[in-house]
Amino acid sequence: MKRLAALLVAGAAFWLGAVKHSAVAIAQPAATMSPSPVPTASPTTTPNPAPPPTASTTPMADYNFVYRPTPSPSATSAPAPGAPHIDEIDLSDATVVAPGTIRVRVLTNAAVTSVTADTFGRTVAIPQQQPGLFAFAGTVPDVPFFLKNRVYNIEFVAAVPDGRTARVTLPLTLR
């Protein structure tokens, strides 16, 4: 029995460690220039500055599982300034298929500088795309049959530079 448990843990650690991920390219709208005003009698004209481009996130259609954490009843009404907070975790699906692909997006407050996903003692960093947005897309390799059709808890950890963290644990099924 202990050997089977050790194999399960080793296999899951192998699976999580073998997930190949790459940063998700977040679509950026092209900057548009406003036309210059019609010249007047003054010798110089100043063009209206274009508004700064804003990033749009990957369309929601790419994420079939959306989780928005709710504060616990014992939580204080207002978090401390600069405290980390996970606003939303979006996954391609609540069931991970091996072999297959996975997409993850974590929305946080702007104070968060790093987000990781932890399970079975393994940690995967989720790259920051812009302040408050962390995302990756990866390939899940095939895993041994005895690791499939089980539910695994994945802990998402958001951290700020001073070391404070916010944690959210999600159960995901591996098929």
mmCIF file with all atom_site columns, C-alpha atoms in Angstrom:
data_model
loop_
_atom_site.group_PDB
_atom_site.id
_atom_site.type_symbol
_atom_site.label_atom_id
_atom_site.label_alt_id
_atom_site.label_comp_id
_atom_site.label_asym_id
_atom_site.label_entity_id
_atom_site.label_seq_id
_atom_site.pdbx_PDB_ins_code
_atom_site.Cartn_x
_atom_site.Cartn_y
_atom_site.Cartn_z
_atom_site.occupancy
_atom_site.B_iso_or_equiv
_atom_site.pdbx_formal_charge
_atom_site.auth_seq_id
_atom_site.auth_comp_id
_atom_site.auth_asym_id
_atom_site.auth_atom_id
_atom_site.pdbx_PDB_model_num
ATOM 1   C CA . MET A 1 1   ? 0.000   0.000  0.000   1.00 0.00 ? 1   MET A CA 1
ATOM 2   C CA . LYS A 1 2   ? 2.821   2.402  0.888   1.00 0.00 ? 2   LYS A CA 1
ATOM 3   C CA . ARG A 1 3   ? 4.537   1.575  -2.380  1.00 0.00 ? 3   ARG A CA 1
ATOM 4   C CA . LEU A 1 4   ? 1.372   2.354  -4.350  1.00 0.00 ? 4   LEU A CA 1
ATOM 5   C CA . ALA A 1 5   ? 1.017   5.682  -2.541  1.00 0.00 ? 5   ALA A CA 1
ATOM 6   C CA . ALA A 1 6   ? 4.657   6.478  -3.294  1.00 0.00 ? 6   ALA A CA 1
ATOM 7   C CA . LEU A 1 7   ? 4.093   5.621  -6.957  1.00 0.00 ? 7   LEU A CA 1
ATOM 8   C CA . LEU A 1 8   ? 1.033   7.862  -7.078  1.00 0.00 ? 8   LEU A CA 1
ATOM 9   C CA . VAL A 1 9   ? 2.930   10.758 -5.574  1.00 0.00 ? 9   VAL A CA 1
ATOM 10  C CA . ALA A 1 10  ? 5.955   10.184 -7.812  1.00 0.00 ? 10  ALA A CA 1
ATOM 11  C CA . GLY A 1 11  ? 3.777   9.888  -10.907 1.00 0.00 ? 11  GLY A CA 1
ATOM 12  C CA . ALA A 1 12  ? 1.823   13.032 -10.085 1.00 0.00 ? 12  ALA A CA 1
ATOM 13  C CA . ALA A 1 13  ? 5.047   14.917 -9.363  1.00 0.00 ? 13  ALA A CA 1
ATOM 14  C CA . PHE A 1 14  ? 6.398   13.716 -12.701 1.00 0.00 ? 14  PHE A CA 1
ATOM 15  C CA . TRP A 1 15  ? 3.195   14.804 -14.420 1.00 0.00 ? 15  TRP A CA 1
ATOM 16  C CA . LEU A 1 16  ? 3.217   18.283 -12.886 1.00 0.00 ? 16  LEU A CA 1
ATOM 17  C CA . GLY A 1 17  ? 6.933   18.706 -13.506 1.00 0.00 ? 17  GLY A CA 1
ATOM 18  C CA . ALA A 1 18  ? 6.569   17.614 -17.122 1.00 0.00 ? 18  ALA A CA 1
ATOM 19  C CA . VAL A 1 19  ? 3.853   20.111 -17.992 1.00 0.00 ? 19  VAL A CA 1
ATOM 20  C CA . LYS A 1 20  ? 5.428   22.252 -20.648 1.00 0.00 ? 20  LYS A CA 1
ATOM 21  C CA . HIS A 1 21  ? 4.161   25.779 -20.526 1.00 0.00 ? 21  HIS A CA 1
ATOM 22  C CA . SER A 1 22  ? 4.696   28.963 -22.384 1.00 0.00 ? 22  SER A CA 1
ATOM 23  C CA . ALA A 1 23  ? 3.524   32.456 -21.778 1.00 0.00 ? 23  ALA A CA 1
ATOM 24  C CA . VAL A 1 24  ? 0.182   33.217 -23.326 1.00 0.00 ? 24  VAL A CA 1
ATOM 25  C CA . ALA A 1 25  ? 0.297   35.996 -25.836 1.00 0.00 ? 25  ALA A CA 1
ATOM 26  C CA . ILE A 1 26  ? -2.269  38.498 -24.677 1.00 0.00 ? 26  ILE A CA 1
ATOM 27  C CA . ALA A 1 27  ? -3.864  40.378 -27.520 1.00 0.00 ? 27  ALA A CA 1
ATOM 28  C CA . GLN A 1 28  ? -2.916  44.038 -27.506 1.00 0.00 ? 28  GLN A CA 1
ATOM 29  C CA . PRO A 1 29  ? -5.066  46.414 -29.518 1.00 0.00 ? 29  PRO A CA 1
ATOM 30  C CA . ALA A 1 30  ? -3.162  48.530 -31.975 1.00 0.00 ? 30  ALA A CA 1
ATOM 31  C CA . ALA A 1 31  ? -2.609  52.109 -30.966 1.00 0.00 ? 31  ALA A CA 1
ATOM 32  C CA . THR A 1 32  ? -4.580  54.485 -33.115 1.00 0.00 ? 32  THR A CA 1
ATOM 33  C CA . MET A 1 33  ? -3.510  57.991 -33.897 1.00 0.00 ? 33  MET A CA 1
ATOM 34  C CA . SER A 1 34  ? -5.988  60.810 -33.694 1.00 0.00 ? 34  SER A CA 1
ATOM 35  C CA . PRO A 1 35  ? -5.864  63.101 -36.701 1.00 0.00 ? 35  PRO A CA 1
ATOM 36  C CA . SER A 1 36  ? -4.109  66.385 -36.177 1.00 0.00 ? 36  SER A CA 1
ATOM 37  C CA . PRO A 1 37  ? -6.392  69.363 -35.769 1.00 0.00 ? 37  PRO A CA 1
ATOM 38  C CA . VAL A 1 38  ? -6.875  71.580 -38.780 1.00 0.00 ? 38  VAL A CA 1
ATOM 39  C CA . PRO A 1 39  ? -4.104  74.206 -38.833 1.00 0.00 ? 39  PRO A CA 1
ATOM 40  C CA . THR A 1 40  ? -5.150  77.613 -37.629 1.00 0.00 ? 40  THR A CA 1
ATOM 41  C CA . ALA A 1 41  ? -3.526  80.998 -37.813 1.00 0.00 ? 41  ALA A CA 1
ATOM 42  C CA . SER A 1 42  ? -1.043  80.071 -35.086 1.00 0.00 ? 42  SER A CA 1
ATOM 43  C CA . PRO A 1 43  ? 2.395   79.000 -36.348 1.00 0.00 ? 43  PRO A CA 1
ATOM 44  C CA . THR A 1 44  ? 2.474   75.644 -34.497 1.00 0.00 ? 44  THR A CA 1
ATOM 45  C CA . THR A 1 45  ? -0.090  72.933 -34.049 1.00 0.00 ? 45  THR A CA 1
ATOM 46  C CA . THR A 1 46  ? -0.146  70.196 -31.458 1.00 0.00 ? 46  THR A CA 1
ATOM 47  C CA . PRO A 1 47  ? -1.689  66.856 -32.425 1.00 0.00 ? 47  PRO A CA 1
ATOM 48  C CA . ASN A 1 48  ? -4.125  65.318 -29.980 1.00 0.00 ? 48  ASN A CA 1
ATOM 49  C CA . PRO A 1 49  ? -2.334  62.475 -28.210 1.00 0.00 ? 49  PRO A CA 1
ATOM 50  C CA . ALA A 1 50  ? -3.763  59.041 -28.835 1.00 0.00 ? 50  ALA A CA 1
ATOM 51  C CA . PRO A 1 51  ? -5.098  57.291 -25.767 1.00 0.00 ? 51  PRO A CA 1
ATOM 52  C CA . PRO A 1 52  ? -2.664  54.697 -24.416 1.00 0.00 ? 52  PRO A CA 1
ATOM 53  C CA . PRO A 1 53  ? -3.352  51.183 -25.651 1.00 0.00 ? 53  PRO A CA 1
ATOM 54  C CA . THR A 1 54  ? -5.123  48.965 -23.164 1.00 0.00 ? 54  THR A CA 1
ATOM 55  C CA . ALA A 1 55  ? -4.587  45.255 -22.916 1.00 0.00 ? 55  ALA A CA 1
ATOM 56  C CA . SER A 1 56  ? -7.454  42.941 -23.441 1.00 0.00 ? 56  SER A CA 1
ATOM 57  C CA . THR A 1 57  ? -7.392  39.509 -21.904 1.00 0.00 ? 57  THR A CA 1
ATOM 58  C CA . THR A 1 58  ? -7.835  36.266 -23.754 1.00 0.00 ? 58  THR A CA 1
ATOM 59  C CA . PRO A 1 59  ? -11.501 35.785 -24.671 1.00 0.00 ? 59  PRO A CA 1
ATOM 60  C CA . MET A 1 60  ? -13.641 33.995 -22.104 1.00 0.00 ? 60  MET A CA 1
ATOM 61  C CA . ALA A 1 61  ? -14.458 31.296 -24.674 1.00 0.00 ? 61  ALA A CA 1
ATOM 62  C CA . ASP A 1 62  ? -10.984 29.852 -24.011 1.00 0.00 ? 62  ASP A CA 1
ATOM 63  C CA . TYR A 1 63  ? -11.854 29.242 -20.358 1.00 0.00 ? 63  TYR A CA 1
ATOM 64  C CA . ASN A 1 64  ? -14.659 26.801 -19.549 1.00 0.00 ? 64  ASN A CA 1
ATOM 65  C CA . PHE A 1 65  ? -14.035 26.791 -15.783 1.00 0.00 ? 65  PHE A CA 1
ATOM 66  C CA . VAL A 1 66  ? -14.128 30.144 -13.986 1.00 0.00 ? 66  VAL A CA 1
ATOM 67  C CA . TYR A 1 67  ? -13.669 30.356 -10.218 1.00 0.00 ? 67  TYR A CA 1
ATOM 68  C CA . ARG A 1 68  ? -14.178 33.570 -8.255  1.00 0.00 ? 68  ARG A CA 1
ATOM 69  C CA . PRO A 1 69  ? -13.150 33.185 -4.603  1.00 0.00 ? 69  PRO A CA 1
ATOM 70  C CA . THR A 1 70  ? -15.474 34.635 -1.991  1.00 0.00 ? 70  THR A CA 1
ATOM 71  C CA . PRO A 1 71  ? -14.107 35.969 1.283   1.00 0.00 ? 71  PRO A CA 1
ATOM 72  C CA . SER A 1 72  ? -14.655 33.768 4.298   1.00 0.00 ? 72  SER A CA 1
ATOM 73  C CA . PRO A 1 73  ? -17.191 34.983 6.872   1.00 0.00 ? 73  PRO A CA 1
ATOM 74  C CA . SER A 1 74  ? -14.369 35.552 9.370   1.00 0.00 ? 74  SER A CA 1
ATOM 75  C CA . ALA A 1 75  ? -12.442 37.790 6.943   1.00 0.00 ? 75  ALA A CA 1
ATOM 76  C CA . THR A 1 76  ? -12.148 41.468 7.701   1.00 0.00 ? 76  THR A CA 1
ATOM 77  C CA . SER A 1 77  ? -14.345 43.805 5.698   1.00 0.00 ? 77  SER A CA 1
ATOM 78  C CA . ALA A 1 78  ? -11.462 45.582 3.963   1.00 0.00 ? 78  ALA A CA 1
ATOM 79  C CA . PRO A 1 79  ? -8.095  43.977 3.162   1.00 0.00 ? 79  PRO A CA 1
ATOM 80  C CA . ALA A 1 80  ? -4.927  45.744 4.230   1.00 0.00 ? 80  ALA A CA 1
ATOM 81  C CA . PRO A 1 81  ? -3.448  48.139 1.652   1.00 0.00 ? 81  PRO A CA 1
ATOM 82  C CA . GLY A 1 82  ? -1.144  46.305 -0.739  1.00 0.00 ? 82  GLY A CA 1
ATOM 83  C CA . ALA A 1 83  ? -2.315  42.883 0.447   1.00 0.00 ? 83  ALA A CA 1
ATOM 84  C CA . PRO A 1 84  ? -2.366  40.185 -2.232  1.00 0.00 ? 84  PRO A CA 1
ATOM 85  C CA . HIS A 1 85  ? -5.755  39.086 -3.503  1.00 0.00 ? 85  HIS A CA 1
ATOM 86  C CA . ILE A 1 86  ? -6.821  36.512 -6.101  1.00 0.00 ? 86  ILE A CA 1
ATOM 87  C CA . ASP A 1 87  ? -9.928  37.820 -7.863  1.00 0.00 ? 87  ASP A CA 1
ATOM 88  C CA . GLU A 1 88  ? -10.474 35.013 -10.371 1.00 0.00 ? 88  GLU A CA 1
ATOM 89  C CA . ILE A 1 89  ? -8.932  31.782 -11.646 1.00 0.00 ? 89  ILE A CA 1
ATOM 90  C CA . ASP A 1 90  ? -9.840  30.710 -15.177 1.00 0.00 ? 90  ASP A CA 1
ATOM 91  C CA . LEU A 1 91  ? -8.974  27.276 -16.565 1.00 0.00 ? 91  LEU A CA 1
ATOM 92  C CA . SER A 1 92  ? -9.533  25.718 -19.954 1.00 0.00 ? 92  SER A CA 1
ATOM 93  C CA . ASP A 1 93  ? -11.591 23.093 -18.074 1.00 0.00 ? 93  ASP A CA 1
ATOM 94  C CA . ALA A 1 94  ? -12.009 21.671 -14.569 1.00 0.00 ? 94  ALA A CA 1
ATOM 95  C CA . THR A 1 95  ? -10.967 18.321 -16.051 1.00 0.00 ? 95  THR A CA 1
ATOM 96  C CA . VAL A 1 96  ? -7.376  18.111 -17.265 1.00 0.00 ? 96  VAL A CA 1
ATOM 97  C CA . VAL A 1 97  ? -6.864  15.557 -20.027 1.00 0.00 ? 97  VAL A CA 1
ATOM 98  C CA . ALA A 1 98  ? -3.504  13.805 -20.364 1.00 0.00 ? 98  ALA A CA 1
ATOM 99  C CA . PRO A 1 99  ? -2.163  14.070 -22.963 1.00 0.00 ? 99  PRO A CA 1
ATOM 100 C CA . GLY A 1 100 ? -3.676  17.409 -23.809 1.00 0.00 ? 100 GLY A CA 1
ATOM 101 C CA . THR A 1 101 ? -3.426  21.143 -23.393 1.00 0.00 ? 101 THR A CA 1
ATOM 102 C CA . ILE A 1 102 ? -4.241  23.406 -20.496 1.00 0.00 ? 102 ILE A CA 1
ATOM 103 C CA . ARG A 1 103 ? -4.753  27.158 -20.276 1.00 0.00 ? 103 ARG A CA 1
ATOM 104 C CA . VAL A 1 104 ? -4.646  29.017 -16.979 1.00 0.00 ? 104 VAL A CA 1
ATOM 105 C CA . ARG A 1 105 ? -5.349  32.665 -16.238 1.00 0.00 ? 105 ARG A CA 1
ATOM 106 C CA . VAL A 1 106 ? -5.225  34.203 -12.755 1.00 0.00 ? 106 VAL A CA 1
ATOM 107 C CA . LEU A 1 107 ? -6.567  37.710 -12.138 1.00 0.00 ? 107 LEU A CA 1
ATOM 108 C CA . THR A 1 108 ? -5.215  39.476 -9.056  1.00 0.00 ? 108 THR A CA 1
ATOM 109 C CA . ASN A 1 109 ? -4.880  42.971 -7.671  1.00 0.00 ? 109 ASN A CA 1
ATOM 110 C CA . ALA A 1 110 ? -1.995  45.041 -9.063  1.00 0.00 ? 110 ALA A CA 1
ATOM 111 C CA . ALA A 1 111 ? 0.139   44.575 -5.924  1.00 0.00 ? 111 ALA A CA 1
ATOM 112 C CA . VAL A 1 112 ? 0.729   40.885 -6.728  1.00 0.00 ? 112 VAL A CA 1
ATOM 113 C CA . THR A 1 113 ? 4.086   40.219 -8.395  1.00 0.00 ? 113 THR A CA 1
ATOM 114 C CA . SER A 1 114 ? 4.093   36.411 -8.634  1.00 0.00 ? 114 SER A CA 1
ATOM 115 C CA . VAL A 1 115 ? 1.606   33.553 -8.885  1.00 0.00 ? 115 VAL A CA 1
ATOM 116 C CA . THR A 1 116 ? 2.392   29.853 -8.601  1.00 0.00 ? 116 THR A CA 1
ATOM 117 C CA . ALA A 1 117 ? 0.410   26.619 -8.817  1.00 0.00 ? 117 ALA A CA 1
ATOM 118 C CA . ASP A 1 118 ? 1.419   23.956 -6.278  1.00 0.00 ? 118 ASP A CA 1
ATOM 119 C CA . THR A 1 119 ? 0.585   20.272 -5.957  1.00 0.00 ? 119 THR A CA 1
ATOM 120 C CA . PHE A 1 120 ? 2.448   17.217 -4.636  1.00 0.00 ? 120 PHE A CA 1
ATOM 121 C CA . GLY A 1 121 ? 5.396   19.347 -3.579  1.00 0.00 ? 121 GLY A CA 1
ATOM 122 C CA . ARG A 1 122 ? 5.921   20.694 -7.090  1.00 0.00 ? 122 ARG A CA 1
ATOM 123 C CA . THR A 1 123 ? 5.561   24.353 -8.005  1.00 0.00 ? 123 THR A CA 1
ATOM 124 C CA . VAL A 1 124 ? 4.890   25.855 -11.423 1.00 0.00 ? 124 VAL A CA 1
ATOM 125 C CA . ALA A 1 125 ? 5.301   29.614 -11.871 1.00 0.00 ? 125 ALA A CA 1
ATOM 126 C CA . ILE A 1 126 ? 2.563   31.335 -13.855 1.00 0.00 ? 126 ILE A CA 1
ATOM 127 C CA . PRO A 1 127 ? 4.141   34.187 -15.865 1.00 0.00 ? 127 PRO A CA 1
ATOM 128 C CA . GLN A 1 128 ? 2.917   37.742 -15.361 1.00 0.00 ? 128 GLN A CA 1
ATOM 129 C CA . GLN A 1 129 ? 1.434   39.245 -18.531 1.00 0.00 ? 129 GLN A CA 1
ATOM 130 C CA . GLN A 1 130 ? 0.678   42.656 -17.039 1.00 0.00 ? 130 GLN A CA 1
ATOM 131 C CA . PRO A 1 131 ? -0.075  43.941 -13.532 1.00 0.00 ? 131 PRO A CA 1
ATOM 132 C CA . GLY A 1 132 ? -2.879  41.817 -12.133 1.00 0.00 ? 132 GLY A CA 1
ATOM 133 C CA . LEU A 1 133 ? -2.858  39.267 -14.976 1.00 0.00 ? 133 LEU A CA 1
ATOM 134 C CA . PHE A 1 134 ? -0.939  35.983 -14.904 1.00 0.00 ? 134 PHE A CA 1
ATOM 135 C CA . ALA A 1 135 ? -1.407  33.359 -17.628 1.00 0.00 ? 135 ALA A CA 1
ATOM 136 C CA . PHE A 1 136 ? 0.107   30.363 -19.356 1.00 0.00 ? 136 PHE A CA 1
ATOM 137 C CA . ALA A 1 137 ? -0.791  27.691 -21.835 1.00 0.00 ? 137 ALA A CA 1
ATOM 138 C CA . GLY A 1 138 ? 0.862   24.315 -21.622 1.00 0.00 ? 138 GLY A CA 1
ATOM 139 C CA . THR A 1 139 ? 0.962   20.772 -22.878 1.00 0.00 ? 139 THR A CA 1
ATOM 140 C CA . VAL A 1 140 ? 0.105   18.018 -20.422 1.00 0.00 ? 140 VAL A CA 1
ATOM 141 C CA . PRO A 1 141 ? 2.016   14.795 -21.176 1.00 0.00 ? 141 PRO A CA 1
ATOM 142 C CA . ASP A 1 142 ? 0.450   11.373 -20.901 1.00 0.00 ? 142 ASP A CA 1
ATOM 143 C CA . VAL A 1 143 ? 0.572   9.888  -17.406 1.00 0.00 ? 143 VAL A CA 1
ATOM 144 C CA . PRO A 1 144 ? 0.315   6.334  -16.068 1.00 0.00 ? 144 PRO A CA 1
ATOM 145 C CA . PHE A 1 145 ? -3.228  4.950  -15.982 1.00 0.00 ? 145 PHE A CA 1
ATOM 146 C CA . PHE A 1 146 ? -3.288  4.784  -12.181 1.00 0.00 ? 146 PHE A CA 1
ATOM 147 C CA . LEU A 1 147 ? -2.970  8.578  -11.951 1.00 0.00 ? 147 LEU A CA 1
ATOM 148 C CA . LYS A 1 148 ? -5.968  9.194  -14.196 1.00 0.00 ? 148 LYS A CA 1
ATOM 149 C CA . ASN A 1 149 ? -9.612  9.556  -13.130 1.00 0.00 ? 149 ASN A CA 1
ATOM 150 C CA . ARG A 1 150 ? -8.654  11.119 -9.818  1.00 0.00 ? 150 ARG A CA 1
ATOM 151 C CA . VAL A 1 151 ? -9.171  14.526 -8.275  1.00 0.00 ? 151 VAL A CA 1
ATOM 152 C CA . TYR A 1 152 ? -6.085  16.516 -7.285  1.00 0.00 ? 152 TYR A CA 1
ATOM 153 C CA . ASN A 1 153 ? -5.998  19.720 -5.244  1.00 0.00 ? 153 ASN A CA 1
ATOM 154 C CA . ILE A 1 154 ? -4.055  22.514 -6.919  1.00 0.00 ? 154 ILE A CA 1
ATOM 155 C CA . GLU A 1 155 ? -3.116  25.463 -4.710  1.00 0.00 ? 155 GLU A CA 1
ATOM 156 C CA . PHE A 1 156 ? -2.714  28.828 -6.422  1.00 0.00 ? 156 PHE A CA 1
ATOM 157 C CA . VAL A 1 157 ? -0.508  31.223 -4.440  1.00 0.00 ? 157 VAL A CA 1
ATOM 158 C CA . ALA A 1 158 ? -0.321  34.963 -5.171  1.00 0.00 ? 158 ALA A CA 1
ATOM 159 C CA . ALA A 1 159 ? 2.518   36.863 -3.493  1.00 0.00 ? 159 ALA A CA 1
ATOM 160 C CA . VAL A 1 160 ? 3.560   40.473 -3.034  1.00 0.00 ? 160 VAL A CA 1
ATOM 161 C CA . PRO A 1 161 ? 7.210   41.583 -2.699  1.00 0.00 ? 161 PRO A CA 1
ATOM 162 C CA . ASP A 1 162 ? 7.093   41.777 1.116   1.00 0.00 ? 162 ASP A CA 1
ATOM 163 C CA . GLY A 1 163 ? 6.227   38.052 1.332   1.00 0.00 ? 163 GLY A CA 1
ATOM 164 C CA . ARG A 1 164 ? 2.504   38.188 2.090   1.00 0.00 ? 164 ARG A CA 1
ATOM 165 C CA . THR A 1 165 ? 0.463   35.631 0.172   1.00 0.00 ? 165 THR A CA 1
ATOM 166 C CA . ALA A 1 166 ? -3.106  34.799 -0.783  1.00 0.00 ? 166 ALA A CA 1
ATOM 167 C CA . ARG A 1 167 ? -4.004  31.154 -1.440  1.00 0.00 ? 167 ARG A CA 1
ATOM 168 C CA . VAL A 1 168 ? -6.845  29.457 -3.288  1.00 0.00 ? 168 VAL A CA 1
ATOM 169 C CA . THR A 1 169 ? -7.123  25.666 -3.584  1.00 0.00 ? 169 THR A CA 1
ATOM 170 C CA . LEU A 1 170 ? -9.083  24.134 -6.456  1.00 0.00 ? 170 LEU A CA 1
ATOM 171 C CA . PRO A 1 171 ? -9.875  20.465 -7.040  1.00 0.00 ? 171 PRO A CA 1
ATOM 172 C CA . LEU A 1 172 ? -9.096  19.411 -10.621 1.00 0.00 ? 172 LEU A CA 1
ATOM 173 C CA . THR A 1 173 ? -9.826  16.051 -12.216 1.00 0.00 ? 173 THR A CA 1
ATOM 174 C CA . LEU A 1 174 ? -7.121  14.333 -14.269 1.00 0.00 ? 174 LEU A CA 1
ATOM 175 C CA . ARG A 1 175 ? -8.385  12.117 -17.099 1.00 0.00 ? 175 ARG A CA 1
#
